[in-house]
Tab-separated table of C-alpha atoms in Angstrom:
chain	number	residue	atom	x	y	z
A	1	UNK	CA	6.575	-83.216	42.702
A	2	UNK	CA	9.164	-81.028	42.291
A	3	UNK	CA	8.417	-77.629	40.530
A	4	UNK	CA	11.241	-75.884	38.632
A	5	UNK	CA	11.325	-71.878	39.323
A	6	UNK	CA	12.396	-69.264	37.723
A	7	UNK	CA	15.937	-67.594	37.306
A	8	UNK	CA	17.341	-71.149	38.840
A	9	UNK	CA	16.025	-71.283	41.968
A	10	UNK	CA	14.846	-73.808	44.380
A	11	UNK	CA	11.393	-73.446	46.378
A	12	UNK	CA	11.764	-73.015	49.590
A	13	UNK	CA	9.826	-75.084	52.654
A	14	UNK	CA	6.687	-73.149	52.506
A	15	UNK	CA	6.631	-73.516	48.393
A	16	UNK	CA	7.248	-76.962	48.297
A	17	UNK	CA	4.394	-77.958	51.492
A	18	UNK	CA	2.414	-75.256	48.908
A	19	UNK	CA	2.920	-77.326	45.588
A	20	UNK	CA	1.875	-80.778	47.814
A	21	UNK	CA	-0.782	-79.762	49.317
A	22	UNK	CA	-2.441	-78.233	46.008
A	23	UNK	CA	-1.596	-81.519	44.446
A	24	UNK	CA	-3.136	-83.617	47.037
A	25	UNK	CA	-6.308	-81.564	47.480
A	26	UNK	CA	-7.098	-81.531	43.588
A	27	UNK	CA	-7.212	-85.732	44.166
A	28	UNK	CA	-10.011	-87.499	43.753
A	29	UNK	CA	-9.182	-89.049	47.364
A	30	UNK	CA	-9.513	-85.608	49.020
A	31	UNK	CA	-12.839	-84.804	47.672
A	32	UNK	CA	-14.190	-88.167	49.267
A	33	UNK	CA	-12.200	-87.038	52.649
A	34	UNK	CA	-13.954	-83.901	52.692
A	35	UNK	CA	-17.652	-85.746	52.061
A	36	UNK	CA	-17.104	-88.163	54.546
A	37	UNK	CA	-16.704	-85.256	56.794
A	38	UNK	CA	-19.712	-84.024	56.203
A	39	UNK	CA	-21.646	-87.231	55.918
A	40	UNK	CA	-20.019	-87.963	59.335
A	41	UNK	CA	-21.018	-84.599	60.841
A	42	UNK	CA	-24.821	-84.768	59.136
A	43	UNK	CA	-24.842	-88.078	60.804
A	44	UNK	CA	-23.845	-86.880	64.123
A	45	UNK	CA	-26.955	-84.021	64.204
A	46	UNK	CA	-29.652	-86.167	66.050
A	47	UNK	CA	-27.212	-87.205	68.452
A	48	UNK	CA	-26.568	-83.599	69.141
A	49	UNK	CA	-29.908	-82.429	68.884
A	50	UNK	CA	-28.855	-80.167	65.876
A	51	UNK	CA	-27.794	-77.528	68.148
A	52	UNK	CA	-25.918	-74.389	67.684
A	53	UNK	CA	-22.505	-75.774	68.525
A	54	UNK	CA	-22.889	-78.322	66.107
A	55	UNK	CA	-23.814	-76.427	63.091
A	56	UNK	CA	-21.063	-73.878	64.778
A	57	UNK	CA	-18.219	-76.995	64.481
A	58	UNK	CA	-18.768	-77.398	60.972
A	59	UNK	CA	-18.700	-73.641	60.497
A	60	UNK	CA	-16.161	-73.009	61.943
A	61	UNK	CA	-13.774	-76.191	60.318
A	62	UNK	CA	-15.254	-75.131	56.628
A	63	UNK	CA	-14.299	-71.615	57.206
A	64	UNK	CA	-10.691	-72.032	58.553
A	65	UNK	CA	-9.470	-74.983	56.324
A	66	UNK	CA	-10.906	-72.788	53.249
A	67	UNK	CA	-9.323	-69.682	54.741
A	68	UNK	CA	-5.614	-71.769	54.733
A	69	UNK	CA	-6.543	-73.288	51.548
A	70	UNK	CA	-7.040	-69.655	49.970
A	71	UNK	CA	-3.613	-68.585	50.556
A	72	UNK	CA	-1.323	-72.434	49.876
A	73	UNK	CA	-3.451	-72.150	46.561
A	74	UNK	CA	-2.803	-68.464	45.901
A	75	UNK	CA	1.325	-69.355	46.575
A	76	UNK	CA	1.317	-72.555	44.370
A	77	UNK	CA	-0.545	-70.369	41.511
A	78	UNK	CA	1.195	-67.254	41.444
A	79	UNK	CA	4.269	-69.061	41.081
A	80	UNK	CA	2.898	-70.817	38.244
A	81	UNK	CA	2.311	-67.456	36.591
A	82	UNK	CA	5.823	-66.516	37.190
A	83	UNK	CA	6.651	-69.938	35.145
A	84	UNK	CA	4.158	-69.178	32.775
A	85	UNK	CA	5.597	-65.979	32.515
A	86	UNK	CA	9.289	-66.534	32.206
A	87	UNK	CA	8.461	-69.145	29.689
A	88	UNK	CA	6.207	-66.807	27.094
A	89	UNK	CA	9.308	-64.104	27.872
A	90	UNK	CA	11.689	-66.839	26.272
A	91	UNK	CA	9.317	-67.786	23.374
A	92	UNK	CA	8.889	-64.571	22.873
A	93	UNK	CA	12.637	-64.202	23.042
A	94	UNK	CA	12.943	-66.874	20.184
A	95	UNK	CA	10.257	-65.572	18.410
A	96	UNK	CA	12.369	-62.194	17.995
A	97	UNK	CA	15.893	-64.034	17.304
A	98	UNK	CA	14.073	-66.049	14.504
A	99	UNK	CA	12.278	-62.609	13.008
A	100	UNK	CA	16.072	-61.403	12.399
A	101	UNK	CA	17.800	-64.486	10.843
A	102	UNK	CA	14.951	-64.594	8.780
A	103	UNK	CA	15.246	-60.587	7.906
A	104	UNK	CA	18.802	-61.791	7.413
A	105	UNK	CA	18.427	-64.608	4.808
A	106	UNK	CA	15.986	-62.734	2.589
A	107	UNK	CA	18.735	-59.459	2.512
A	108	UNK	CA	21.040	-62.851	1.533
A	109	UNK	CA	18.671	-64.016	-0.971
A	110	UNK	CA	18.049	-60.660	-2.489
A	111	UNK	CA	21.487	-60.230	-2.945
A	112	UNK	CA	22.380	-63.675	-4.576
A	113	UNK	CA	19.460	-63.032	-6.491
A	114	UNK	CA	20.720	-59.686	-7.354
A	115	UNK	CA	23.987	-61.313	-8.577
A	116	UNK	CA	23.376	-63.945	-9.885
A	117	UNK	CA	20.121	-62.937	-11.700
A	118	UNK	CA	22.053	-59.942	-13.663
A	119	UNK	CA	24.288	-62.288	-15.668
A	120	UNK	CA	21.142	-64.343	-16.249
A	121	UNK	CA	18.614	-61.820	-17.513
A	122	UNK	CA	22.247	-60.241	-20.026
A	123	UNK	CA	21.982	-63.877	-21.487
A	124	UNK	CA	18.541	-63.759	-21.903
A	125	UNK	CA	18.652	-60.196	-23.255
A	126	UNK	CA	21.033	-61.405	-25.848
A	127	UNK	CA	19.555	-64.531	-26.972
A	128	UNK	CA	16.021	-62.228	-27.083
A	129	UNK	CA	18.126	-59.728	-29.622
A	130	UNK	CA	19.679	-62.782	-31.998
A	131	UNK	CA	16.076	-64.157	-31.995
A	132	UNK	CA	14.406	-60.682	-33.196
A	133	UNK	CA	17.647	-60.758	-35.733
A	134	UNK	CA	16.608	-64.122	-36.674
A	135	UNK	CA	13.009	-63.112	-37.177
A	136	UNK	CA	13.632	-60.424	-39.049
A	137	UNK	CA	15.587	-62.122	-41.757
A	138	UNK	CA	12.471	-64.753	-41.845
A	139	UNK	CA	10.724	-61.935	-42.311
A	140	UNK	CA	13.084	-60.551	-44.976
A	141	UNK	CA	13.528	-63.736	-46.344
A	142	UNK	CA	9.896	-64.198	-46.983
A	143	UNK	CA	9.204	-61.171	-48.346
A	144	UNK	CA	11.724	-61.543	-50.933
A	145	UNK	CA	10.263	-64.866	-51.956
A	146	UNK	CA	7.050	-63.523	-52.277
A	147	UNK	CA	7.474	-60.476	-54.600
């Protein structure tokens, strides 16, 4: 598994041990590791007579492998934010570029409308005139055939 990281560049040892270890203790496999353990060390209680240094063993294994655990999982993750991070900044990014071309294509639009609308609406402005000149000799027309 081999993580990419931001600005280009590589994971060092510790990062890469980091990003295998989280992957192999989020297995399915690890989980029954760990409960074997504990079956195993449950089992093992009469034979020590439960005493203090074996509740103490699995005290003390719990608490360092979660103490290690803490900090490999804490490494893997906050370089996942920095992905995570780095990748919103470019959608973001995008997001901004397309906002602009699209500012850009309506100030385009408005003006072909502008330009190309004007010789419409002079067309339509005239035809509207020669149809109220038509009407009106209708009108006339009728009139005269009435009286």
């Amino acid at each position: 598994m081999a993580p990419s990281h931001p600005a280009g560049s590589r994971g060092g040892r510790f990062d890469r041990f980091a990003d295998r270890m989280s992957y192999a203790i989020g297995q399915p496999v690890a989980f029954i590791v760990a409960l074997f353990v504990v079956v195993a060390w449950a089992a093992t209680g009469p034979l020590a007579s439960f005493s203090d240094t074996w509740q103490l063993i699995i005290n003390t294994g719990t608490t360092v492998i979660t103490f290690l655990m803490v900090f490999l999982l804490g490494n893997a993750s906050n370089r996942i934010t920095e992905r995570q991070d780095a990748f919103m900044a470019r959608i973001l990014e995008e997001e901004n570029r397309l906002d602009a071309e699209e500012r850009l294509i309506r100030k385009l639009i408005d003006r072909i409308d502008v330009q190309h609308m004007r010789p419409i609406l002079k067309h339509l402005d005239e035809q509207d005139h020669e149809l109220q000149t038509a009407t009106q000799h209708i009108l006339q027309a009728l009139q005269g055939t009435s009286d």
